[in-house]
Every structure is written in C-alpha cells, then in structure tokens.
C-alpha cells in the first residue's frame, strides 16, 4: 500500500457539556475529502466501529466515532450480551447524543472540515441516531444502516415517521427485510414520509438480510453480498452529496 493511502487511527478526547468524551479518529494520509461521523451500535465503541472509521479513512475521509456511552462509564459489550447493551441504550437522551455528535463535528471543523462537508453514518442504534441528526443538522449527507425506532420514538425523540419530512441532510436508509427491528411495512411508510423532505432521500431493502447485516464481526448476522452493496451505496451517496473542496 502506498504511503499516501495508509491511514492512522487513535483514541482522542472530545469536549462535551457533560465532560470529556473518548472517540476514535481515523485520518487519511492525503488531504481529506470530507468528514464522517460514525455512530456506533448498541454494543458501544467496538473494534468493528474502529475498523469502519479506518475504511472511510482509506477512501480519503476523516472519520470520527464518539463514545456515546461516556456518561455511564464507556462500556463495550460482547455481541452475545444484547440485554446488557439494551439496558444502557435505554439511558440515552436525544439532546445529549446530539451534543456528542456536535463535539465530533467541532474536531472535524478544527482540522478544516466545515459542517456541510461532513456526513453522519450510523449502525443499529447509531442508525436511528444518524437519522435524527439528519433531521436536526444540515450535514452534507446521512446514512442509516438498519436503525429502529421508525414508528416508536427513541431517546426522547419523536418517531422517525413524525419528523421525516423535516430532514435537512440528504438521507440514505439501508434495511434488511428480515430485521425485526425495522419491519418492511414500517420501512415503506418511512420511504413515503421521507420523500416529502426538501432533500434527496432513498431507501434500499435487502430481501435476504436481517439486522446487523453489515457487521463482519458478527458471523451470525453478516451478509457479505448485502454488506458490499450497502457499503458501495454509502460511499457513492457521500461522494455525490458532500461538497468537494
């Protein structure tokens, strides 16, 4: 691999209203194409999320993944311990989460990446958070991987159906038809609701895929074909909507 494509990743500390927040940041060797906030799953800031940050950096994006669990000790859960992860998930609040993402945006801004040249990409719980960030912030682009909460509000936020027409960031949603957290009927209702927004929106469904189909650290749910297609669509969405320098 040539020196201009080798990336580095490290743990940094962000500043939030509730104190210091750990985060992973991955830097491309060449001049950054833009910035990406990577929003983690319910299991916390796992090695997989660090790897996703590196993947974006390999493509020339500066990627930051804040630890959204810093208020409760920054736990990272095993993929087999979903009940414990969901218990912590229940303590999260929308305004706090947005503050964490804003802190990540500040780090990107300090290194010369303006907000409109940043995107947010979230997975599972993070996919829901990415959607609400796209409603409340005018980012360059947003992508949700299998985020729940379509018809029921989460983190003290309204349901996604209620606010979809207010999306400020071009938004792409990626869902597996076998995902019980995002039933097909709800996904189609969200497609119709998001189409009323003043920005580009798109939803892609994968008939044979379930929840967490993109996570290659989870062989029980990973779907290589769906994951490859969804990643390619994510990269294309960012490239087409985030302004270049």
PDB file of C-alpha atoms in Angstrom:
ATOM      1  CA  UNK A   1       0.000   0.000   0.000  1.00  0.00           C
ATOM      2  CA  UNK A   2       1.432   3.391  -0.968  1.00  0.00           C
ATOM      3  CA  UNK A   3       2.228   5.940   1.729  1.00  0.00           C
ATOM      4  CA  UNK A   4      -0.464   8.350   0.582  1.00  0.00           C
ATOM      5  CA  UNK A   5      -3.221   5.804   1.292  1.00  0.00           C
ATOM      6  CA  UNK A   6      -2.063   4.455   4.654  1.00  0.00           C
ATOM      7  CA  UNK A   7      -4.367   5.631   7.425  1.00  0.00           C
ATOM      8  CA  UNK A   8      -3.864   6.120  11.130  1.00  0.00           C
ATOM      9  CA  UNK A   9      -6.412   5.733  13.909  1.00  0.00           C
ATOM     10  CA  UNK A  10      -6.187   6.757  17.535  1.00  0.00           C
ATOM     11  CA  UNK A  11      -8.332   7.398  20.577  1.00  0.00           C
ATOM     12  CA  UNK A  12      -8.884  11.094  21.235  1.00  0.00           C
ATOM     13  CA  UNK A  13     -10.898  13.029  23.803  1.00  0.00           C
ATOM     14  CA  UNK A  14     -13.770  15.281  22.794  1.00  0.00           C
ATOM     15  CA  UNK A  15     -15.211  18.072  24.936  1.00  0.00           C
ATOM     16  CA  UNK A  16     -18.925  17.939  25.718  1.00  0.00           C
ATOM     17  CA  UNK A  17     -21.220  19.674  28.188  1.00  0.00           C
ATOM     18  CA  UNK A  18     -21.021  16.539  30.362  1.00  0.00           C
ATOM     19  CA  UNK A  19     -17.253  16.296  30.360  1.00  0.00           C
ATOM     20  CA  UNK A  20     -14.591  14.574  28.282  1.00  0.00           C
ATOM     21  CA  UNK A  21     -15.729  12.011  25.732  1.00  0.00           C
ATOM     22  CA  UNK A  22     -13.488   9.310  24.258  1.00  0.00           C
ATOM     23  CA  UNK A  23     -13.641   8.952  20.490  1.00  0.00           C
ATOM     24  CA  UNK A  24     -11.828   7.144  17.733  1.00  0.00           C
ATOM     25  CA  UNK A  25     -10.496   9.245  14.889  1.00  0.00           C
ATOM     26  CA  UNK A  26      -9.032   7.867  11.667  1.00  0.00           C
ATOM     27  CA  UNK A  27      -7.010  10.187   9.456  1.00  0.00           C
ATOM     28  CA  UNK A  28      -6.248   9.713   5.769  1.00  0.00           C
ATOM     29  CA  UNK A  29      -2.682  10.386   4.720  1.00  0.00           C
ATOM     30  CA  UNK A  30      -3.785  12.553   1.828  1.00  0.00           C
ATOM     31  CA  UNK A  31      -5.904  15.709   2.081  1.00  0.00           C
ATOM     32  CA  UNK A  32      -9.302  14.716   3.441  1.00  0.00           C
ATOM     33  CA  UNK A  33     -12.218  14.540   1.008  1.00  0.00           C
ATOM     34  CA  UNK A  34     -14.507  15.488   3.899  1.00  0.00           C
ATOM     35  CA  UNK A  35     -15.527  14.298   7.354  1.00  0.00           C
ATOM     36  CA  UNK A  36     -17.655  11.376   8.543  1.00  0.00           C
ATOM     37  CA  UNK A  37     -19.230  10.927  11.965  1.00  0.00           C
ATOM     38  CA  UNK A  38     -19.521   7.178  12.569  1.00  0.00           C
ATOM     39  CA  UNK A  39     -22.226   6.360  15.120  1.00  0.00           C
ATOM     40  CA  UNK A  40     -21.808   3.078  16.942  1.00  0.00           C
ATOM     41  CA  UNK A  41     -24.196   0.229  17.601  1.00  0.00           C
ATOM     42  CA  UNK A  42     -25.794  -0.578  20.946  1.00  0.00           C
ATOM     43  CA  UNK A  43     -22.661  -2.568  21.856  1.00  0.00           C
ATOM     44  CA  UNK A  44     -20.545   0.557  22.220  1.00  0.00           C
ATOM     45  CA  UNK A  45     -17.332   1.735  20.624  1.00  0.00           C
ATOM     46  CA  UNK A  46     -16.230  -1.703  19.416  1.00  0.00           C
ATOM     47  CA  UNK A  47     -13.256  -2.744  17.313  1.00  0.00           C
ATOM     48  CA  UNK A  48     -15.658  -3.083  14.391  1.00  0.00           C
ATOM     49  CA  UNK A  49     -16.576   0.600  14.588  1.00  0.00           C
ATOM     50  CA  UNK A  50     -12.879   1.497  14.708  1.00  0.00           C
ATOM     51  CA  UNK A  51     -12.444  -0.604  11.576  1.00  0.00           C
ATOM     52  CA  UNK A  52     -15.312   1.230   9.858  1.00  0.00           C
ATOM     53  CA  UNK A  53     -13.546   4.515  10.641  1.00  0.00           C
ATOM     54  CA  UNK A  54     -10.378   3.137   9.038  1.00  0.00           C
ATOM     55  CA  UNK A  55     -12.330   2.091   5.952  1.00  0.00           C
ATOM     56  CA  UNK A  56     -13.588   5.629   5.484  1.00  0.00           C
ATOM     57  CA  UNK A  57     -10.073   6.988   6.012  1.00  0.00           C
ATOM     58  CA  UNK A  58      -8.742   4.556   3.418  1.00  0.00           C
ATOM     59  CA  UNK A  59     -11.120   6.254   0.991  1.00  0.00           C
ATOM     60  CA  UNK A  60      -9.880   9.709   1.917  1.00  0.00           C
ATOM     61  CA  UNK A  61     -12.398  10.730   4.586  1.00  0.00           C
ATOM     62  CA  UNK A  62     -11.512  11.934   8.086  1.00  0.00           C
ATOM     63  CA  UNK A  63     -13.676   9.757  10.352  1.00  0.00           C
ATOM     64  CA  UNK A  64     -14.656  10.320  13.991  1.00  0.00           C
ATOM     65  CA  UNK A  65     -16.647   7.930  16.191  1.00  0.00           C
ATOM     66  CA  UNK A  66     -17.661   9.420  19.570  1.00  0.00           C
ATOM     67  CA  UNK A  67     -18.285   7.116  22.521  1.00  0.00           C
ATOM     68  CA  UNK A  68     -21.959   7.696  23.237  1.00  0.00           C
ATOM     69  CA  UNK A  69     -21.738   5.710  26.486  1.00  0.00           C
ATOM     70  CA  UNK A  70     -19.256   8.015  28.210  1.00  0.00           C
ATOM     71  CA  UNK A  71     -21.868   9.179  30.722  1.00  0.00           C
ATOM     72  CA  UNK A  72     -22.185   5.626  32.051  1.00  0.00           C
ATOM     73  CA  UNK A  73     -18.533   4.587  32.094  1.00  0.00           C
ATOM     74  CA  UNK A  74     -17.901   3.842  28.396  1.00  0.00           C
ATOM     75  CA  UNK A  75     -18.771   0.132  28.461  1.00  0.00           C
ATOM     76  CA  UNK A  76     -18.227  -2.080  25.413  1.00  0.00           C
ATOM     77  CA  UNK A  77     -20.451  -5.150  25.286  1.00  0.00           C
ATOM     78  CA  UNK A  78     -19.939  -8.576  23.817  1.00  0.00           C
ATOM     79  CA  UNK A  79     -22.227  -9.263  20.865  1.00  0.00           C
ATOM     80  CA  UNK A  80     -23.786 -12.073  22.852  1.00  0.00           C
ATOM     81  CA  UNK A  81     -24.807  -9.728  25.664  1.00  0.00           C
ATOM     82  CA  UNK A  82     -27.595  -7.802  23.970  1.00  0.00           C
ATOM     83  CA  UNK A  83     -29.748  -7.416  27.137  1.00  0.00           C
ATOM     84  CA  UNK A  84     -26.973  -5.529  28.955  1.00  0.00           C
ATOM     85  CA  UNK A  85     -26.324  -3.353  25.918  1.00  0.00           C
ATOM     86  CA  UNK A  86     -30.001  -2.512  25.528  1.00  0.00           C
ATOM     87  CA  UNK A  87     -30.259  -1.626  29.202  1.00  0.00           C
ATOM     88  CA  UNK A  88     -27.606   1.069  28.767  1.00  0.00           C
ATOM     89  CA  UNK A  89     -29.177   2.108  25.470  1.00  0.00           C
ATOM     90  CA  UNK A  90     -32.315   2.973  27.422  1.00  0.00           C
ATOM     91  CA  UNK A  91     -30.497   5.681  29.394  1.00  0.00           C
ATOM     92  CA  UNK A  92     -29.603   7.723  26.317  1.00  0.00           C
ATOM     93  CA  UNK A  93     -31.244  11.078  25.552  1.00  0.00           C
ATOM     94  CA  UNK A  94     -31.502  12.752  22.181  1.00  0.00           C
ATOM     95  CA  UNK A  95     -30.095  16.140  23.178  1.00  0.00           C
ATOM     96  CA  UNK A  96     -27.081  14.501  24.855  1.00  0.00           C
ATOM     97  CA  UNK A  97     -26.411  12.395  21.785  1.00  0.00           C
ATOM     98  CA  UNK A  98     -26.621  15.419  19.520  1.00  0.00           C
ATOM     99  CA  UNK A  99     -24.153  17.212  21.797  1.00  0.00           C
ATOM    100  CA  UNK A 100     -21.743  14.282  21.394  1.00  0.00           C
ATOM    101  CA  UNK A 101     -22.066  14.421  17.622  1.00  0.00           C
ATOM    102  CA  UNK A 102     -21.600  18.190  17.649  1.00  0.00           C
ATOM    103  CA  UNK A 103     -18.371  17.649  19.574  1.00  0.00           C
ATOM    104  CA  UNK A 104     -17.210  15.351  16.813  1.00  0.00           C
ATOM    105  CA  UNK A 105     -18.124  17.981  14.242  1.00  0.00           C
ATOM    106  CA  UNK A 106     -16.062  20.533  16.184  1.00  0.00           C
ATOM    107  CA  UNK A 107     -13.000  18.285  15.942  1.00  0.00           C
ATOM    108  CA  UNK A 108     -13.543  17.992  12.197  1.00  0.00           C
ATOM    109  CA  UNK A 109     -14.018  21.768  11.923  1.00  0.00           C
ATOM    110  CA  UNK A 110     -10.785  22.408  13.818  1.00  0.00           C
ATOM    111  CA  UNK A 111      -8.946  20.406  11.195  1.00  0.00           C
ATOM    112  CA  UNK A 112     -10.561  22.390   8.390  1.00  0.00           C
ATOM    113  CA  UNK A 113     -13.667  20.365   7.536  1.00  0.00           C
ATOM    114  CA  UNK A 114     -16.801  22.528   7.550  1.00  0.00           C
ATOM    115  CA  UNK A 115     -20.160  21.107   8.645  1.00  0.00           C
ATOM    116  CA  UNK A 116     -21.571  20.980   5.136  1.00  0.00           C
ATOM    117  CA  UNK A 117     -18.601  18.823   4.143  1.00  0.00           C
ATOM    118  CA  UNK A 118     -19.385  16.289   6.848  1.00  0.00           C
ATOM    119  CA  UNK A 119     -21.652  13.254   6.816  1.00  0.00           C
ATOM    120  CA  UNK A 120     -23.084  11.027   9.524  1.00  0.00           C
ATOM    121  CA  UNK A 121     -23.259   7.236   9.127  1.00  0.00           C
ATOM    122  CA  UNK A 122     -24.814   5.097  11.858  1.00  0.00           C
ATOM    123  CA  UNK A 123     -25.396   1.425  12.508  1.00  0.00           C
ATOM    124  CA  UNK A 124     -28.197  -0.225  14.526  1.00  0.00           C
ATOM    125  CA  UNK A 125     -28.837   2.181  17.431  1.00  0.00           C
ATOM    126  CA  UNK A 126     -26.445   4.549  15.674  1.00  0.00           C
ATOM    127  CA  UNK A 127     -28.556   4.345  12.529  1.00  0.00           C
ATOM    128  CA  UNK A 128     -31.508   5.777  14.441  1.00  0.00           C
ATOM    129  CA  UNK A 129     -29.296   8.495  15.902  1.00  0.00           C
ATOM    130  CA  UNK A 130     -27.900   9.324  12.456  1.00  0.00           C
ATOM    131  CA  UNK A 131     -31.450   9.783  11.178  1.00  0.00           C
ATOM    132  CA  UNK A 132     -32.335  12.266  13.924  1.00  0.00           C
ATOM    133  CA  UNK A 133     -29.041  14.097  13.385  1.00  0.00           C
ATOM    134  CA  UNK A 134     -30.026  14.452   9.733  1.00  0.00           C
ATOM    135  CA  UNK A 135     -33.323  15.998  10.842  1.00  0.00           C
ATOM    136  CA  UNK A 136     -31.693  18.462  13.216  1.00  0.00           C
ATOM    137  CA  UNK A 137     -28.461  19.372  11.405  1.00  0.00           C
ATOM    138  CA  UNK A 138     -27.772  20.476   7.778  1.00  0.00           C
ATOM    139  CA  UNK A 139     -24.990  17.996   7.076  1.00  0.00           C
ATOM    140  CA  UNK A 140     -23.683  17.103   3.660  1.00  0.00           C
ATOM    141  CA  UNK A 141     -25.168  13.607   3.818  1.00  0.00           C
ATOM    142  CA  UNK A 142     -26.515  10.973   6.195  1.00  0.00           C
ATOM    143  CA  UNK A 143     -26.789   7.179   6.055  1.00  0.00           C
ATOM    144  CA  UNK A 144     -28.740   4.836   8.319  1.00  0.00           C
ATOM    145  CA  UNK A 145     -27.892   1.148   8.480  1.00  0.00           C
ATOM    146  CA  UNK A 146     -30.856  -0.805   9.923  1.00  0.00           C
ATOM    147  CA  UNK A 147     -31.883   1.738  12.539  1.00  0.00           C
ATOM    148  CA  UNK A 148     -35.007   1.006  14.574  1.00  0.00           C
ATOM    149  CA  UNK A 149     -37.461   3.456  16.057  1.00  0.00           C
ATOM    150  CA  UNK A 150     -39.345   4.091  12.832  1.00  0.00           C
ATOM    151  CA  UNK A 151     -42.796   4.117  14.411  1.00  0.00           C
ATOM    152  CA  UNK A 152     -41.839   4.418  18.078  1.00  0.00           C
ATOM    153  CA  UNK A 153     -39.813   7.314  19.386  1.00  0.00           C
ATOM    154  CA  UNK A 154     -36.416   6.604  20.940  1.00  0.00           C
ATOM    155  CA  UNK A 155     -34.010   8.652  23.062  1.00  0.00           C
ATOM    156  CA  UNK A 156     -36.855  11.036  23.900  1.00  0.00           C
ATOM    157  CA  UNK A 157     -37.212  11.899  20.210  1.00  0.00           C
ATOM    158  CA  UNK A 158     -40.410  11.674  18.128  1.00  0.00           C
ATOM    159  CA  UNK A 159     -40.833   8.693  15.839  1.00  0.00           C
ATOM    160  CA  UNK A 160     -38.955   8.890  12.573  1.00  0.00           C
ATOM    161  CA  UNK A 161     -42.254   8.958  10.691  1.00  0.00           C
ATOM    162  CA  UNK A 162     -43.257  12.123  12.531  1.00  0.00           C
ATOM    163  CA  UNK A 163     -40.134  14.085  11.581  1.00  0.00           C
ATOM    164  CA  UNK A 164     -39.015  12.556   8.286  1.00  0.00           C
ATOM    165  CA  UNK A 165     -40.422  15.445   6.253  1.00  0.00           C
ATOM    166  CA  UNK A 166     -38.087  17.766   8.185  1.00  0.00           C
ATOM    167  CA  UNK A 167     -34.862  16.043   7.111  1.00  0.00           C
ATOM    168  CA  UNK A 168     -32.177  18.681   6.487  1.00  0.00           C
ATOM    169  CA  UNK A 169     -29.465  16.336   5.247  1.00  0.00           C
ATOM    170  CA  UNK A 170     -29.707  14.105   2.170  1.00  0.00           C
ATOM    171  CA  UNK A 171     -30.514  10.732   3.717  1.00  0.00           C
ATOM    172  CA  UNK A 172     -30.000   7.119   2.626  1.00  0.00           C
ATOM    173  CA  UNK A 173     -31.614   4.252   4.557  1.00  0.00           C
ATOM    174  CA  UNK A 174     -30.355   0.643   4.251  1.00  0.00           C
ATOM    175  CA  UNK A 175     -32.513  -2.152   5.663  1.00  0.00           C
ATOM    176  CA  UNK A 176     -32.743  -5.927   5.693  1.00  0.00           C
ATOM    177  CA  UNK A 177     -36.205  -7.354   5.093  1.00  0.00           C
ATOM    178  CA  UNK A 178     -35.645  -9.967   7.819  1.00  0.00           C
ATOM    179  CA  UNK A 179     -34.851  -7.381  10.501  1.00  0.00           C
ATOM    180  CA  UNK A 180     -37.473  -7.454  13.285  1.00  0.00           C
ATOM    181  CA  UNK A 181     -36.306  -4.020  14.486  1.00  0.00           C
ATOM    182  CA  UNK A 182     -37.333  -2.442  11.168  1.00  0.00           C
ATOM    183  CA  UNK A 183     -40.280  -4.346   9.660  1.00  0.00           C
ATOM    184  CA  UNK A 184     -40.766  -3.966   5.919  1.00  0.00           C
ATOM    185  CA  UNK A 185     -44.130  -2.248   6.322  1.00  0.00           C
ATOM    186  CA  UNK A 186     -42.575   0.395   8.584  1.00  0.00           C
ATOM    187  CA  UNK A 187     -39.656   0.862   6.218  1.00  0.00           C
ATOM    188  CA  UNK A 188     -42.072   1.518   3.355  1.00  0.00           C
ATOM    189  CA  UNK A 189     -44.009   4.017   5.471  1.00  0.00           C
ATOM    190  CA  UNK A 190     -40.694   5.756   6.164  1.00  0.00           C
ATOM    191  CA  UNK A 191     -39.889   5.835   2.473  1.00  0.00           C
ATOM    192  CA  UNK A 192     -43.130   7.702   1.806  1.00  0.00           C
ATOM    193  CA  UNK A 193     -42.629  10.081   4.746  1.00  0.00           C
ATOM    194  CA  UNK A 194     -39.015  10.889   3.834  1.00  0.00           C
ATOM    195  CA  UNK A 195     -39.991  11.575   0.229  1.00  0.00           C
ATOM    196  CA  UNK A 196     -41.769  14.706   1.486  1.00  0.00           C
ATOM    197  CA  UNK A 197     -38.488  16.230   2.699  1.00  0.00           C
ATOM    198  CA  UNK A 198     -36.775  19.034   0.795  1.00  0.00           C
ATOM    199  CA  UNK A 199     -33.574  16.991   0.390  1.00  0.00           C
ATOM    200  CA  UNK A 200     -32.697  13.845  -1.529  1.00  0.00           C
ATOM    201  CA  UNK A 201     -33.792  10.649   0.211  1.00  0.00           C
ATOM    202  CA  UNK A 202     -33.545   6.997  -0.743  1.00  0.00           C
ATOM    203  CA  UNK A 203     -34.256   3.651   0.895  1.00  0.00           C
ATOM    204  CA  UNK A 204     -32.734   0.348  -0.207  1.00  0.00           C
ATOM    205  CA  UNK A 205     -34.015  -3.004   1.061  1.00  0.00           C
ATOM    206  CA  UNK A 206     -32.159  -6.326   1.059  1.00  0.00           C
ATOM    207  CA  UNK A 207     -34.649  -9.236   0.866  1.00  0.00           C
ATOM    208  CA  UNK A 208     -32.429 -11.947   2.378  1.00  0.00           C
ATOM    209  CA  UNK A 209     -30.688  -9.854   5.020  1.00  0.00           C
ATOM    210  CA  UNK A 210     -31.511  -9.281   8.663  1.00  0.00           C
ATOM    211  CA  UNK A 211     -30.330  -6.911  11.359  1.00  0.00           C
ATOM    212  CA  UNK A 212     -26.584  -6.078  11.515  1.00  0.00           C
ATOM    213  CA  UNK A 213     -26.004  -7.463   8.019  1.00  0.00           C
ATOM    214  CA  UNK A 214     -23.019  -5.134   7.544  1.00  0.00           C
ATOM    215  CA  UNK A 215     -21.109  -6.160  10.681  1.00  0.00           C
ATOM    216  CA  UNK A 216     -18.470  -8.676   9.584  1.00  0.00           C
ATOM    217  CA  UNK A 217     -17.515  -9.252  13.231  1.00  0.00           C
ATOM    218  CA  UNK A 218     -20.871 -10.983  13.730  1.00  0.00           C
ATOM    219  CA  UNK A 219     -20.967 -14.147  11.594  1.00  0.00           C
ATOM    220  CA  UNK A 220     -24.494 -14.924  12.807  1.00  0.00           C
ATOM    221  CA  UNK A 221     -25.887 -11.861  11.023  1.00  0.00           C
ATOM    222  CA  UNK A 222     -23.275 -10.766   8.473  1.00  0.00           C
ATOM    223  CA  UNK A 223     -24.472 -10.907   4.868  1.00  0.00           C
ATOM    224  CA  UNK A 224     -21.467 -10.343   2.564  1.00  0.00           C
ATOM    225  CA  UNK A 225     -23.457  -9.549  -0.565  1.00  0.00           C
ATOM    226  CA  UNK A 226     -25.769  -7.068   1.135  1.00  0.00           C
ATOM    227  CA  UNK A 227     -22.849  -5.565   3.058  1.00  0.00           C
ATOM    228  CA  UNK A 228     -20.806  -4.964  -0.093  1.00  0.00           C
ATOM    229  CA  UNK A 229     -23.719  -3.373  -1.917  1.00  0.00           C
ATOM    230  CA  UNK A 230     -24.706  -1.203   1.057  1.00  0.00           C
ATOM    231  CA  UNK A 231     -21.129  -0.003   1.557  1.00  0.00           C
ATOM    232  CA  UNK A 232     -20.795   0.864  -2.146  1.00  0.00           C
ATOM    233  CA  UNK A 233     -24.068   2.797  -1.999  1.00  0.00           C
ATOM    234  CA  UNK A 234     -22.930   4.598   1.162  1.00  0.00           C
ATOM    235  CA  UNK A 235     -19.677   5.720  -0.443  1.00  0.00           C
ATOM    236  CA  UNK A 236     -21.493   6.817  -3.600  1.00  0.00           C
ATOM    237  CA  UNK A 237     -24.080   8.741  -1.524  1.00  0.00           C
ATOM    238  CA  UNK A 238     -21.354  10.630   0.310  1.00  0.00           C
ATOM    239  CA  UNK A 239     -19.401  11.333  -2.848  1.00  0.00           C
ATOM    240  CA  UNK A 240     -22.459  12.683  -4.651  1.00  0.00           C
ATOM    241  CA  UNK A 241     -23.834  14.843  -1.830  1.00  0.00           C
ATOM    242  CA  UNK A 242     -20.915  16.109   0.248  1.00  0.00           C
ATOM    243  CA  UNK A 243     -19.333  19.130  -1.471  1.00  0.00           C
ATOM    244  CA  UNK A 244     -15.719  18.645  -2.525  1.00  0.00           C
ATOM    245  CA  UNK A 245     -13.043  21.169  -1.605  1.00  0.00           C
TER     246      UNK A 245
END
